[in-house]
């Protein structure tokens, strides 16, 4: 009798196994793969190209030397976060550890590093002279003793032959630092293909002359992102001349992002009729589009009105035939749709796969329908601040693009509250994968008033804010009636968001999350990640009657494992609050109550802040509630905390990775408001790493 043999995955040729291994991106899955056998261990190590180092920088000597194929190395998350790499060590140890990194990762071509001072770059960059991509991070203020351009000189001196990409999007610097260095190292600048200057911490951004100088120095750029000022009231604002210069100096651009700093600072702002006009004209835009025939992605978030833009957008379709992604901010006349038989404006850009329209005052339902007819390849669509758009127009547009749309974002639209937005998106509820909506409930004032206690404090301004919030945030019996009837084809109780994997929500401070399932988002069997942004001023707000914000209602999503809870733009009193008001610790208790009901494995949390003292810190109630998340493996707190508050987190049994990140500007230079300094971080991490983790 012949012996039977079993064919296993290991019997596949090594070339096929290597290809399969290289396609696995999840780090835990790769680690599991490496434990199967010695053969799979070798395959995993040889195909791992990206690695992010965590842990304390003092322990870099313990880094294993088996990841020799890593080409993308991220050192920006080493602890203690935000401190100069290796600075706490003796000078001779610093150079030895830099050599150790070179030995362990000899193939590095891409490097991310938190560069609080140029000394880190001077130590690291000589170890990898063939680096092609560098991303610098710094949320602390630039030290005044650093000479002009001193942050960038090591880059161009040590990576002179191969540097192709420079990312400064999370690196605070002075705008006058970069142009002189690019002029000084002209040969290196000429080789740059990608330059990201979309730095969110800027107040005014790059000036017109600086943008012209940068693009002259980097004529071969393929991708260019920059934060600037389009407001004509500012000195050296960006207008027609600057846009023309960019197109002339860098004709090979495939990606161009130019965003006003006001939009970066407050992305949800709706300027209204008093916004004023920019110095960007449709005629110049046509010239720019003609000069950039290879353009594939364009973002122009101007912050001031660009009038009669439809003609320019029609030219965009004919001049930039490779365009696939477009974002327009404050463009008026993007699609007039005056003639049903003729498409106009952006509706003629039939090759678009991603389209975002922001603060377009004259965009109507007919314009949306025309976009749905013309942009037949759209997979991602975002609409923000368009007050003339209603549920009928958006629903018709979504229906037209039902076979392609998988990512939709709706925000700041006056006629589209939560229920209306979900009604409009219902035709693709079985296909959509990513969704953003605003939590604006509509209904009777009596229902909202039941959620709030009356306060005896006579603050007229607070009362005015409260009355305005009543008009925006309410949920009604009309919505409940329409949710149970399908006479209009708007709503069905049986709808299942079968493929929805990512949900993003915005909600005003003081409102409740609990009505969310009642709006029709109760059945999301594959929802894995949710992001909730809570924004507003707590000062003067009335005390909520209910004890919790409503996170416990998310327990109905069975696969929810990742959450980003962003209270960073929630403003309040970090110290003693006035009578009849709550300080931030009580608001934090309100926000986090119920989070222990969720089976989260990863949590990013931004505590609320007090801007007057530049403090956003985890409070005692917050730490106590976070320790109830017994399934957490990763916890990143984007703020500061007391050491004894952090010790609460040691009660989470399988917690493996915890870090405090002050990744907001300006990050505190010397954190005297809490005890969480270098020594505190090290003690906490030692306790965390000494525990026995079950899995």
XYZ file of C-alpha atoms in Angstrom:
695
model
C 0.000 0.000 0.000
C 1.544 3.303 -1.078
C 2.249 5.793 1.673
C 0.248 9.001 1.412
C 2.080 12.340 1.503
C 0.607 15.629 2.573
C 1.464 18.784 0.674
C 1.836 21.816 2.926
C 2.523 25.482 2.411
C 6.202 24.846 3.110
C 6.443 22.805 -0.095
C 5.861 25.875 -2.269
C 8.926 27.276 -4.031
C 10.895 29.803 -1.992
C 10.233 32.528 -4.559
C 6.473 32.191 -4.078
C 6.787 32.005 -0.306
C 8.918 35.149 -0.294
C 6.294 36.978 -2.330
C 3.539 35.877 0.058
C 5.595 36.890 3.096
C 6.394 40.304 1.657
C 2.668 41.055 1.263
C 1.963 40.630 4.999
C 1.937 44.056 6.630
C 0.574 43.392 10.127
C 3.502 43.092 12.542
C 1.832 40.534 14.831
C 0.999 38.342 11.833
C 4.613 38.536 10.693
C 5.836 37.647 14.169
C 3.517 34.635 14.221
C 4.809 33.579 10.818
C 8.401 33.683 12.053
C 7.538 31.197 14.828
C 6.349 28.441 12.460
C 9.765 27.073 11.528
C 13.354 28.062 10.858
C 12.535 28.332 7.163
C 9.647 30.710 7.795
C 11.782 32.693 10.229
C 14.384 33.250 7.523
C 11.672 34.173 5.005
C 10.066 36.682 7.358
C 13.349 38.367 8.225
C 14.487 38.548 4.604
C 11.234 40.149 3.418
C 10.636 42.636 6.278
C 11.267 46.066 4.804
C 9.607 48.358 7.394
C 10.431 48.493 11.091
C 9.442 50.940 13.831
C 11.634 50.796 16.924
C 9.951 51.292 20.282
C 11.308 51.039 23.775
C 13.878 53.213 25.492
C 16.760 54.747 23.587
C 19.144 53.666 26.362
C 18.509 50.030 25.333
C 19.490 50.395 21.673
C 22.514 48.180 22.338
C 20.043 45.284 22.741
C 18.581 45.665 19.246
C 18.870 42.293 17.453
C 20.894 42.044 14.277
C 18.494 39.779 12.371
C 16.544 42.525 10.536
C 19.217 43.207 7.959
C 16.772 43.608 5.066
C 14.936 46.557 6.634
C 15.010 49.543 4.288
C 12.497 51.820 6.097
C 13.506 52.513 9.708
C 11.432 54.662 12.074
C 13.246 55.966 15.179
C 10.752 58.742 15.947
C 8.836 56.762 18.590
C 11.747 55.807 20.816
C 11.250 56.666 24.469
C 11.451 59.056 26.131
C 9.430 60.596 23.317
C 10.404 64.060 22.102
C 13.929 64.084 23.526
C 17.104 64.353 21.495
C 18.131 60.845 20.484
C 21.149 59.528 22.451
C 21.669 62.926 24.113
C 21.452 61.475 27.628
C 24.416 59.155 26.969
C 28.169 59.941 27.152
C 29.695 61.120 23.882
C 31.706 57.950 23.260
C 28.586 55.825 23.850
C 26.593 57.904 21.384
C 28.892 57.119 18.474
C 29.046 53.431 19.449
C 25.272 53.130 19.473
C 25.049 54.859 16.100
C 27.478 52.265 14.738
C 25.366 49.541 16.339
C 22.318 50.778 14.437
C 24.309 50.710 11.210
C 25.383 47.116 11.895
C 21.830 45.966 12.673
C 20.191 47.797 9.757
C 22.755 48.070 6.944
C 20.164 48.449 4.155
C 18.326 51.543 5.406
C 17.174 53.891 2.645
C 14.335 55.659 4.488
C 14.643 57.158 7.977
C 12.165 58.814 10.364
C 13.681 60.581 13.362
C 12.605 63.095 16.014
C 15.166 65.849 15.556
C 14.975 68.289 18.416
C 18.480 69.496 17.547
C 20.833 68.811 14.605
C 23.117 66.639 16.770
C 20.892 63.584 16.212
C 21.259 63.879 12.450
C 24.996 64.437 12.679
C 25.303 61.123 14.533
C 22.943 59.022 12.435
C 23.214 60.167 8.829
C 26.913 59.270 8.306
C 25.957 55.658 9.047
C 23.668 55.436 5.998
C 25.102 57.530 3.147
C 22.658 55.976 0.643
C 19.507 57.280 2.334
C 16.853 58.375 -0.160
C 13.987 59.475 2.088
C 14.081 61.366 5.392
C 11.179 62.421 7.585
C 11.953 64.804 10.432
C 9.625 65.322 13.381
C 9.644 68.090 15.966
C 6.714 69.547 17.899
C 8.877 71.511 20.298
C 9.834 75.073 19.538
C 12.948 75.654 17.495
C 15.918 76.451 19.718
C 17.047 80.037 19.153
C 20.742 79.101 19.289
C 20.458 76.954 16.153
C 21.906 78.994 13.252
C 19.738 79.791 10.255
C 19.331 76.586 8.264
C 21.213 74.586 10.888
C 18.476 71.953 11.101
C 18.929 71.008 7.450
C 22.668 71.334 6.803
C 23.447 67.770 8.056
C 20.856 66.372 5.639
C 22.427 67.875 2.569
C 26.006 67.271 3.687
C 25.705 63.564 4.493
C 23.028 62.481 1.981
C 24.307 64.487 -0.938
C 24.314 61.732 -3.554
C 21.028 59.910 -3.065
C 18.479 62.074 -1.227
C 15.197 62.125 -3.173
C 12.492 62.815 -0.609
C 12.246 65.170 2.379
C 9.183 65.226 4.648
C 8.848 68.174 7.068
C 5.084 67.945 7.596
C 5.515 67.256 11.336
C 8.687 69.290 11.840
C 8.373 72.769 13.298
C 10.934 75.127 11.783
C 11.264 78.659 10.515
C 10.265 79.164 6.903
C 13.442 81.156 6.279
C 15.559 78.131 7.270
C 15.107 76.038 4.146
C 15.540 78.276 1.024
C 19.181 79.327 1.764
C 20.209 75.691 2.353
C 18.643 74.623 -0.941
C 20.564 77.376 -2.732
C 23.809 76.427 -1.006
C 23.472 72.731 -1.901
C 22.051 73.247 -5.367
C 23.136 69.868 -6.732
C 21.361 67.983 -3.912
C 18.252 70.159 -4.215
C 18.105 69.480 -7.939
C 17.833 65.737 -7.229
C 14.872 66.080 -4.878
C 11.726 64.445 -6.221
C 9.405 64.830 -3.206
C 9.204 67.743 -0.764
C 6.537 68.001 1.943
C 6.273 71.401 3.664
C 2.664 71.017 4.756
C 3.533 71.785 8.371
C 0.436 72.113 10.546
C 2.190 74.131 13.273
C 2.767 77.162 11.034
C 0.856 80.361 11.705
C 1.549 82.074 8.388
C 3.280 79.434 6.274
C 5.750 79.933 3.472
C 5.816 83.321 1.805
C 5.424 83.808 -1.913
C 9.107 84.579 -2.512
C 10.181 81.541 -0.483
C 7.962 79.220 -2.529
C 9.377 80.642 -5.753
C 12.935 80.192 -4.452
C 12.283 76.607 -3.328
C 10.746 75.557 -6.640
C 13.615 77.156 -8.561
C 16.110 75.198 -6.482
C 14.178 71.922 -6.951
C 13.198 71.884 -10.646
C 12.753 68.093 -10.795
C 10.126 67.804 -8.075
C 7.403 65.238 -8.698
C 5.522 65.878 -5.452
C 5.271 69.231 -3.674
C 3.206 70.021 -0.595
C 3.342 73.418 1.083
C 1.485 75.422 3.717
C 1.089 79.059 2.721
C -1.189 82.102 3.007
C -3.626 83.040 0.248
C -5.110 85.983 2.155
C -4.332 89.175 0.146
C -4.181 91.162 3.379
C -0.944 89.431 4.376
C 2.553 90.357 3.280
C 3.835 88.162 0.421
C 0.600 86.221 0.057
C 0.242 83.523 -2.574
C -1.575 84.606 -5.704
C -1.461 84.252 -9.467
C 2.264 84.984 -9.795
C 3.258 82.335 -7.265
C 1.075 79.653 -8.828
C 2.474 80.427 -12.260
C 6.025 80.255 -10.894
C 5.405 76.825 -9.363
C 4.132 75.462 -12.670
C 7.018 77.040 -14.597
C 9.774 75.961 -12.201
C 8.534 72.383 -11.636
C 6.836 71.231 -14.853
C 7.133 67.525 -13.930
C 4.872 67.705 -10.891
C 2.478 64.790 -10.466
C 1.255 65.901 -7.029
C 0.650 69.450 -5.819
C -0.842 70.418 -2.458
C -1.120 74.099 -1.516
C -3.131 74.686 1.663
C -3.836 77.904 3.523
C -2.566 77.852 7.105
C -5.983 78.977 8.367
C -7.463 75.770 6.942
C -4.773 73.698 8.632
C -5.377 75.388 11.990
C -9.159 75.083 11.793
C -10.158 72.580 9.107
C -13.876 72.821 9.954
C -14.127 76.608 9.665
C -16.908 77.950 7.437
C -15.873 81.508 6.460
C -19.280 82.591 5.137
C -19.983 85.630 3.015
C -17.407 87.793 4.807
C -14.524 85.537 3.721
C -13.493 87.836 0.880
C -11.844 86.969 -2.409
C -8.430 85.531 -3.034
C -5.919 86.790 -5.577
C -6.244 83.573 -7.591
C -8.074 83.942 -10.902
C -9.521 81.383 -13.272
C -7.280 82.549 -16.120
C -4.128 81.863 -14.150
C -5.410 78.473 -13.061
C -5.847 77.519 -16.713
C -2.216 78.503 -17.372
C -1.055 76.471 -14.358
C -2.976 73.396 -15.478
C -1.536 73.765 -18.966
C 1.970 73.808 -17.510
C 1.449 70.651 -15.420
C 0.308 67.964 -17.876
C 1.462 65.080 -15.644
C -0.591 66.145 -12.623
C -2.291 63.200 -10.882
C -3.280 64.720 -7.531
C -4.169 68.350 -6.803
C -5.162 70.043 -3.557
C -5.920 73.780 -3.520
C -7.434 74.789 -0.182
C -7.357 78.545 -0.559
C -9.377 79.817 2.402
C -10.578 82.774 0.308
C -13.089 82.709 -2.519
C -11.914 81.645 -5.962
C -14.767 82.911 -8.117
C -15.972 81.550 -11.481
C -13.748 78.497 -11.163
C -15.887 76.303 -13.420
C -14.074 77.367 -16.603
C -10.703 76.549 -15.048
C -11.919 73.141 -13.901
C -13.112 72.360 -17.406
C -9.601 73.138 -18.609
C -8.221 70.902 -15.860
C -9.941 67.959 -17.491
C -8.425 68.648 -20.902
C -4.948 69.736 -19.745
C -4.300 67.191 -16.957
C -5.617 63.933 -18.332
C -3.866 61.846 -15.660
C -5.627 63.599 -12.755
C -7.093 61.104 -10.285
C -7.512 63.041 -7.011
C -8.795 66.605 -6.533
C -9.550 68.686 -3.438
C -10.895 72.229 -3.721
C -11.355 74.611 -0.815
C -13.375 77.834 -1.166
C -13.857 77.403 -4.934
C -17.101 78.922 -6.194
C -18.852 77.794 -9.361
C -17.304 74.314 -9.366
C -20.397 72.970 -11.143
C -23.287 75.251 -12.054
C -25.428 72.537 -13.733
C -27.607 75.115 -15.474
C -28.156 72.882 -18.507
C -29.185 69.289 -17.820
C -27.978 68.127 -21.217
C -24.471 69.583 -20.797
C -21.961 68.847 -18.071
C -19.749 71.670 -16.878
C -17.032 72.450 -14.354
C -15.621 69.611 -12.302
C -18.278 67.240 -13.632
C -16.211 67.007 -16.822
C -13.272 65.439 -14.941
C -14.364 61.914 -15.709
C -11.089 60.298 -14.644
C -11.314 61.413 -11.016
C -11.245 58.678 -8.400
C -11.210 61.014 -5.387
C -13.013 64.359 -5.086
C -13.307 66.720 -2.123
C -15.316 69.958 -2.239
C -15.064 72.327 0.708
C -16.967 75.544 1.424
C -18.493 75.926 -2.023
C -21.391 78.287 -1.325
C -23.140 77.937 -4.670
C -22.965 74.157 -5.038
C -26.536 72.826 -5.240
C -28.249 69.476 -5.514
C -28.215 69.745 -9.302
C -24.471 70.309 -9.220
C -24.020 67.162 -7.136
C -26.142 65.168 -9.554
C -24.051 66.449 -12.471
C -20.877 65.385 -10.630
C -22.394 61.944 -10.119
C -23.149 61.714 -13.837
C -19.770 62.954 -15.026
C -17.246 61.569 -12.507
C -18.016 57.946 -13.209
C -14.881 56.505 -11.524
C -15.267 58.099 -8.090
C -14.341 55.816 -5.202
C -13.909 58.571 -2.593
C -16.097 61.652 -2.162
C -15.990 64.362 0.499
C -18.269 67.343 0.920
C -17.811 69.975 3.617
C -19.445 73.299 4.382
C -21.762 73.290 1.347
C -24.937 74.784 2.802
C -27.158 74.477 -0.278
C -26.811 70.709 -0.582
C -29.681 68.577 0.746
C -30.273 64.898 1.328
C -32.000 64.493 -2.052
C -29.049 65.775 -4.050
C -26.455 63.756 -2.148
C -28.573 60.611 -2.264
C -29.047 60.908 -6.014
C -25.326 61.441 -6.529
C -24.484 58.433 -4.344
C -27.005 56.305 -6.203
C -25.429 57.209 -9.532
C -22.017 56.145 -8.234
C -23.216 53.155 -6.268
C -20.903 50.709 -8.039
C -17.713 52.656 -7.330
C -18.047 54.692 -4.093
C -16.490 53.098 -1.001
C -15.331 56.148 0.999
C -17.657 59.085 1.845
C -17.173 62.062 4.183
C -19.965 64.546 4.997
C -19.349 67.420 7.414
C -20.426 70.975 8.231
C -23.371 70.912 5.820
C -26.326 72.795 7.291
C -28.980 70.586 5.704
C -27.235 67.281 6.416
C -27.468 66.215 10.038
C -26.638 62.678 11.099
C -29.916 61.102 10.094
C -30.033 62.921 6.748
C -26.434 61.993 5.935
C -27.103 58.319 6.588
C -30.286 58.469 4.506
C -28.292 59.906 1.642
C -25.592 57.246 1.890
C -28.026 54.352 2.325
C -27.843 53.215 -1.351
C -24.226 52.110 -0.778
C -24.606 50.795 2.789
C -23.672 47.314 1.554
C -20.514 48.575 -0.218
C -19.068 51.497 1.711
C -15.847 50.820 3.662
C -15.030 54.216 5.185
C -17.469 56.842 6.437
C -17.302 60.198 8.209
C -20.368 62.041 9.498
C -21.095 64.789 12.015
C -23.097 63.819 15.086
C -25.728 66.551 14.840
C -29.028 65.247 16.134
C -32.260 66.930 14.987
C -35.498 67.024 17.002
C -37.559 68.758 19.602
C -36.052 71.082 22.148
C -37.817 69.218 24.961
C -35.828 66.055 24.265
C -32.547 67.924 24.372
C -33.449 69.855 27.489
C -33.999 66.561 29.314
C -30.285 65.862 28.816
C -29.151 69.010 30.571
C -29.461 70.422 34.073
C -30.485 73.981 34.524
C -27.827 76.165 36.043
C -28.476 79.118 38.284
C -25.364 80.897 37.059
C -26.408 83.892 35.030
C -23.848 83.923 32.202
C -25.454 85.579 29.213
C -22.760 84.444 26.757
C -23.052 80.842 27.865
C -26.821 80.980 27.511
C -26.488 82.328 23.979
C -24.141 79.481 23.059
C -26.561 77.014 24.582
C -29.513 78.343 22.608
C -27.529 78.071 19.396
C -26.555 74.509 20.210
C -30.227 73.633 20.742
C -30.963 74.631 17.196
C -28.179 72.390 15.843
C -28.202 69.344 18.066
C -31.619 67.772 18.456
C -33.385 64.651 17.315
C -37.025 64.602 16.365
C -40.107 62.503 16.108
C -40.109 63.269 12.373
C -36.794 61.493 11.976
C -38.143 58.539 13.947
C -41.205 58.397 11.712
C -39.167 58.454 8.512
C -36.811 55.810 9.888
C -39.596 53.269 10.073
C -41.217 54.089 6.763
C -39.736 53.516 3.335
C -42.273 55.527 1.392
C -39.595 57.947 0.228
C -37.056 55.198 -0.290
C -34.827 56.905 2.242
C -34.532 54.520 5.134
C -34.888 50.896 5.968
C -34.655 49.273 9.367
C -33.058 46.219 7.755
C -30.053 48.019 6.295
C -26.732 46.405 7.168
C -23.415 48.228 6.748
C -21.810 44.981 5.757
C -18.396 46.195 4.551
C -17.971 49.259 6.758
C -14.530 48.947 8.390
C -13.754 52.525 9.464
C -16.085 55.117 10.990
C -15.165 58.720 11.784
C -17.404 60.937 13.908
C -17.351 64.604 14.913
C -19.421 65.764 17.869
C -19.747 69.034 19.731
C -18.704 69.112 23.370
C -21.622 68.624 25.755
C -23.590 66.435 23.353
C -24.189 62.701 23.716
C -23.120 59.801 21.522
C -25.957 57.544 22.639
C -28.390 58.430 19.774
C -25.912 57.075 17.186
C -27.339 53.528 16.917
C -30.879 54.935 16.592
C -29.903 56.830 13.431
C -29.417 53.577 11.536
C -25.791 52.688 12.300
C -26.691 49.847 14.631
C -25.694 46.955 12.345
C -22.016 47.166 11.343
C -20.737 43.584 11.662
C -17.236 44.294 10.280
C -16.502 47.688 11.825
C -12.925 47.472 13.168
C -11.833 51.066 13.756
C -13.566 54.232 14.906
C -12.328 57.790 15.318
C -14.285 60.227 17.469
C -13.376 63.909 17.588
C -14.965 65.972 20.351
C -14.585 69.697 19.822
C -15.722 72.836 21.597
C -15.298 75.099 24.599
C -16.313 73.602 27.942
C -16.055 76.949 29.687
C -19.567 78.201 30.316
C -21.171 74.885 29.366
C -23.898 73.492 31.573
C -23.257 70.282 33.453
C -24.611 67.264 31.520
C -27.375 65.470 33.392
C -26.298 62.046 32.173
C -23.106 60.663 33.750
C -21.542 59.441 30.495
C -20.884 60.622 26.984
C -22.054 57.324 25.513
C -19.017 55.232 24.551
C -20.750 52.144 25.930
C -23.204 52.227 23.007
C -20.333 51.207 20.718
C -20.278 47.764 22.351
C -22.839 46.610 19.786
C -20.087 46.525 17.128
C -18.619 43.018 17.571
C -15.289 43.534 15.748
C -14.451 47.008 17.024
C -10.838 46.816 18.222
C -9.214 50.171 17.411
C -10.266 53.603 18.596
C -8.940 57.125 18.269
C -10.638 59.362 20.816
C -9.590 62.938 20.119
C -10.545 65.503 22.766
C -7.545 67.674 21.899
C -9.711 70.544 20.679
C -11.905 70.453 23.767
C -11.023 73.583 25.750
C -11.588 73.996 29.464
C -10.114 74.733 32.873
C -7.216 72.439 33.763
C -7.024 73.866 37.285
C -9.849 75.237 39.430
C -13.031 75.994 37.490
C -15.411 78.843 38.385
C -18.470 78.012 40.504
C -21.177 75.900 38.831
C -18.759 74.732 36.120
C -16.686 71.584 35.656
C -12.923 71.441 35.288
C -11.312 69.196 32.681
C -10.968 66.221 35.013
C -14.744 66.012 35.361
C -15.238 66.454 31.637
C -12.701 63.673 31.075
C -14.712 61.415 33.372
C -17.814 62.262 31.320
C -16.049 61.413 28.035
C -14.386 58.159 29.149
C -17.115 56.583 31.264
C -18.162 53.340 29.586
C -14.948 52.765 27.645
C -14.319 49.639 29.694
C -17.327 48.014 28.022
C -15.457 47.896 24.707
C -13.065 45.142 23.640
C -10.367 47.467 22.339
C -6.857 46.311 21.508
C -5.505 49.714 20.407
C -6.381 53.170 21.713
C -5.073 56.604 20.783
C -6.302 59.213 23.235
C -5.941 63.003 23.095
C -6.860 64.539 26.495
C -8.718 67.875 26.602
C -6.580 70.962 27.010
C -6.291 74.311 28.733
C -4.731 76.635 26.178
C -4.106 79.385 28.700
C -1.469 77.252 30.430
C -0.630 75.019 27.423
C -1.562 71.880 29.319
C -3.239 68.732 28.093
C -2.764 66.087 30.705
C -4.371 62.803 31.703
C -6.367 63.333 34.888
C -6.999 60.958 37.789
C -10.534 60.020 36.612
C -9.171 59.489 33.091
C -6.434 57.136 34.284
C -8.895 55.245 36.460
C -11.302 54.718 33.557
C -8.583 53.732 31.077
C -7.417 50.961 33.400
C -10.817 49.326 32.903
C -9.931 48.567 29.254
C -8.717 45.070 30.098
C -8.177 43.975 26.473
C -5.820 46.804 25.485
C -2.442 45.942 23.998
C -1.445 49.404 22.738
C -2.206 52.738 24.371
C -0.857 56.067 23.129
C -1.721 59.176 25.125
C -1.111 62.370 23.168
C -0.379 64.541 26.161
C 1.270 64.318 29.571
C 0.456 62.524 32.825
C 1.581 62.112 36.414
C 3.712 59.045 37.027
C 1.381 57.630 39.669
C -1.558 58.031 37.257
C 0.351 56.016 34.655
C 0.890 53.241 37.197
C -2.858 52.595 37.100
C -2.366 51.283 33.557
C -0.167 48.448 34.826
C -3.372 46.731 35.933
C -4.278 46.035 32.288
C -3.077 42.425 31.938
C -1.910 42.270 28.288
C -0.830 45.886 27.783
C 2.406 45.789 25.780
C 2.983 49.273 24.387
C 2.292 52.565 26.173
C 3.677 55.985 25.332
C 3.100 59.637 26.087
C 3.413 61.813 22.980
C 3.124 65.571 23.158
C 2.653 65.742 19.391
C 1.020 69.135 19.312
C 2.520 72.597 18.961
C 4.028 73.911 21.082
C 5.003 70.766 22.967
C 5.988 71.609 26.561
C 9.712 72.290 26.814
C 10.093 71.344 30.464
C 7.035 69.584 31.785
C 6.714 70.976 35.303
C 2.930 70.486 35.448
C 3.282 66.700 35.815
C 5.891 64.264 37.063
C 6.262 62.496 33.716
C 9.856 63.330 32.807
C 12.729 61.180 31.507
C 13.256 59.288 34.752
C 9.524 58.766 35.220
C 9.128 57.348 31.712
C 12.009 54.951 32.269
C 10.632 53.692 35.589
C 7.179 53.137 34.140
C 8.524 51.291 31.088
C 10.703 49.080 33.281
C 7.641 48.034 35.256
C 5.635 47.476 32.077
C 8.320 45.339 30.428
C 8.987 43.269 33.540
C 5.472 41.834 33.577
C 4.639 38.398 32.233
C 2.346 38.764 29.206
C 0.077 35.751 28.721
C 0.182 35.660 24.905
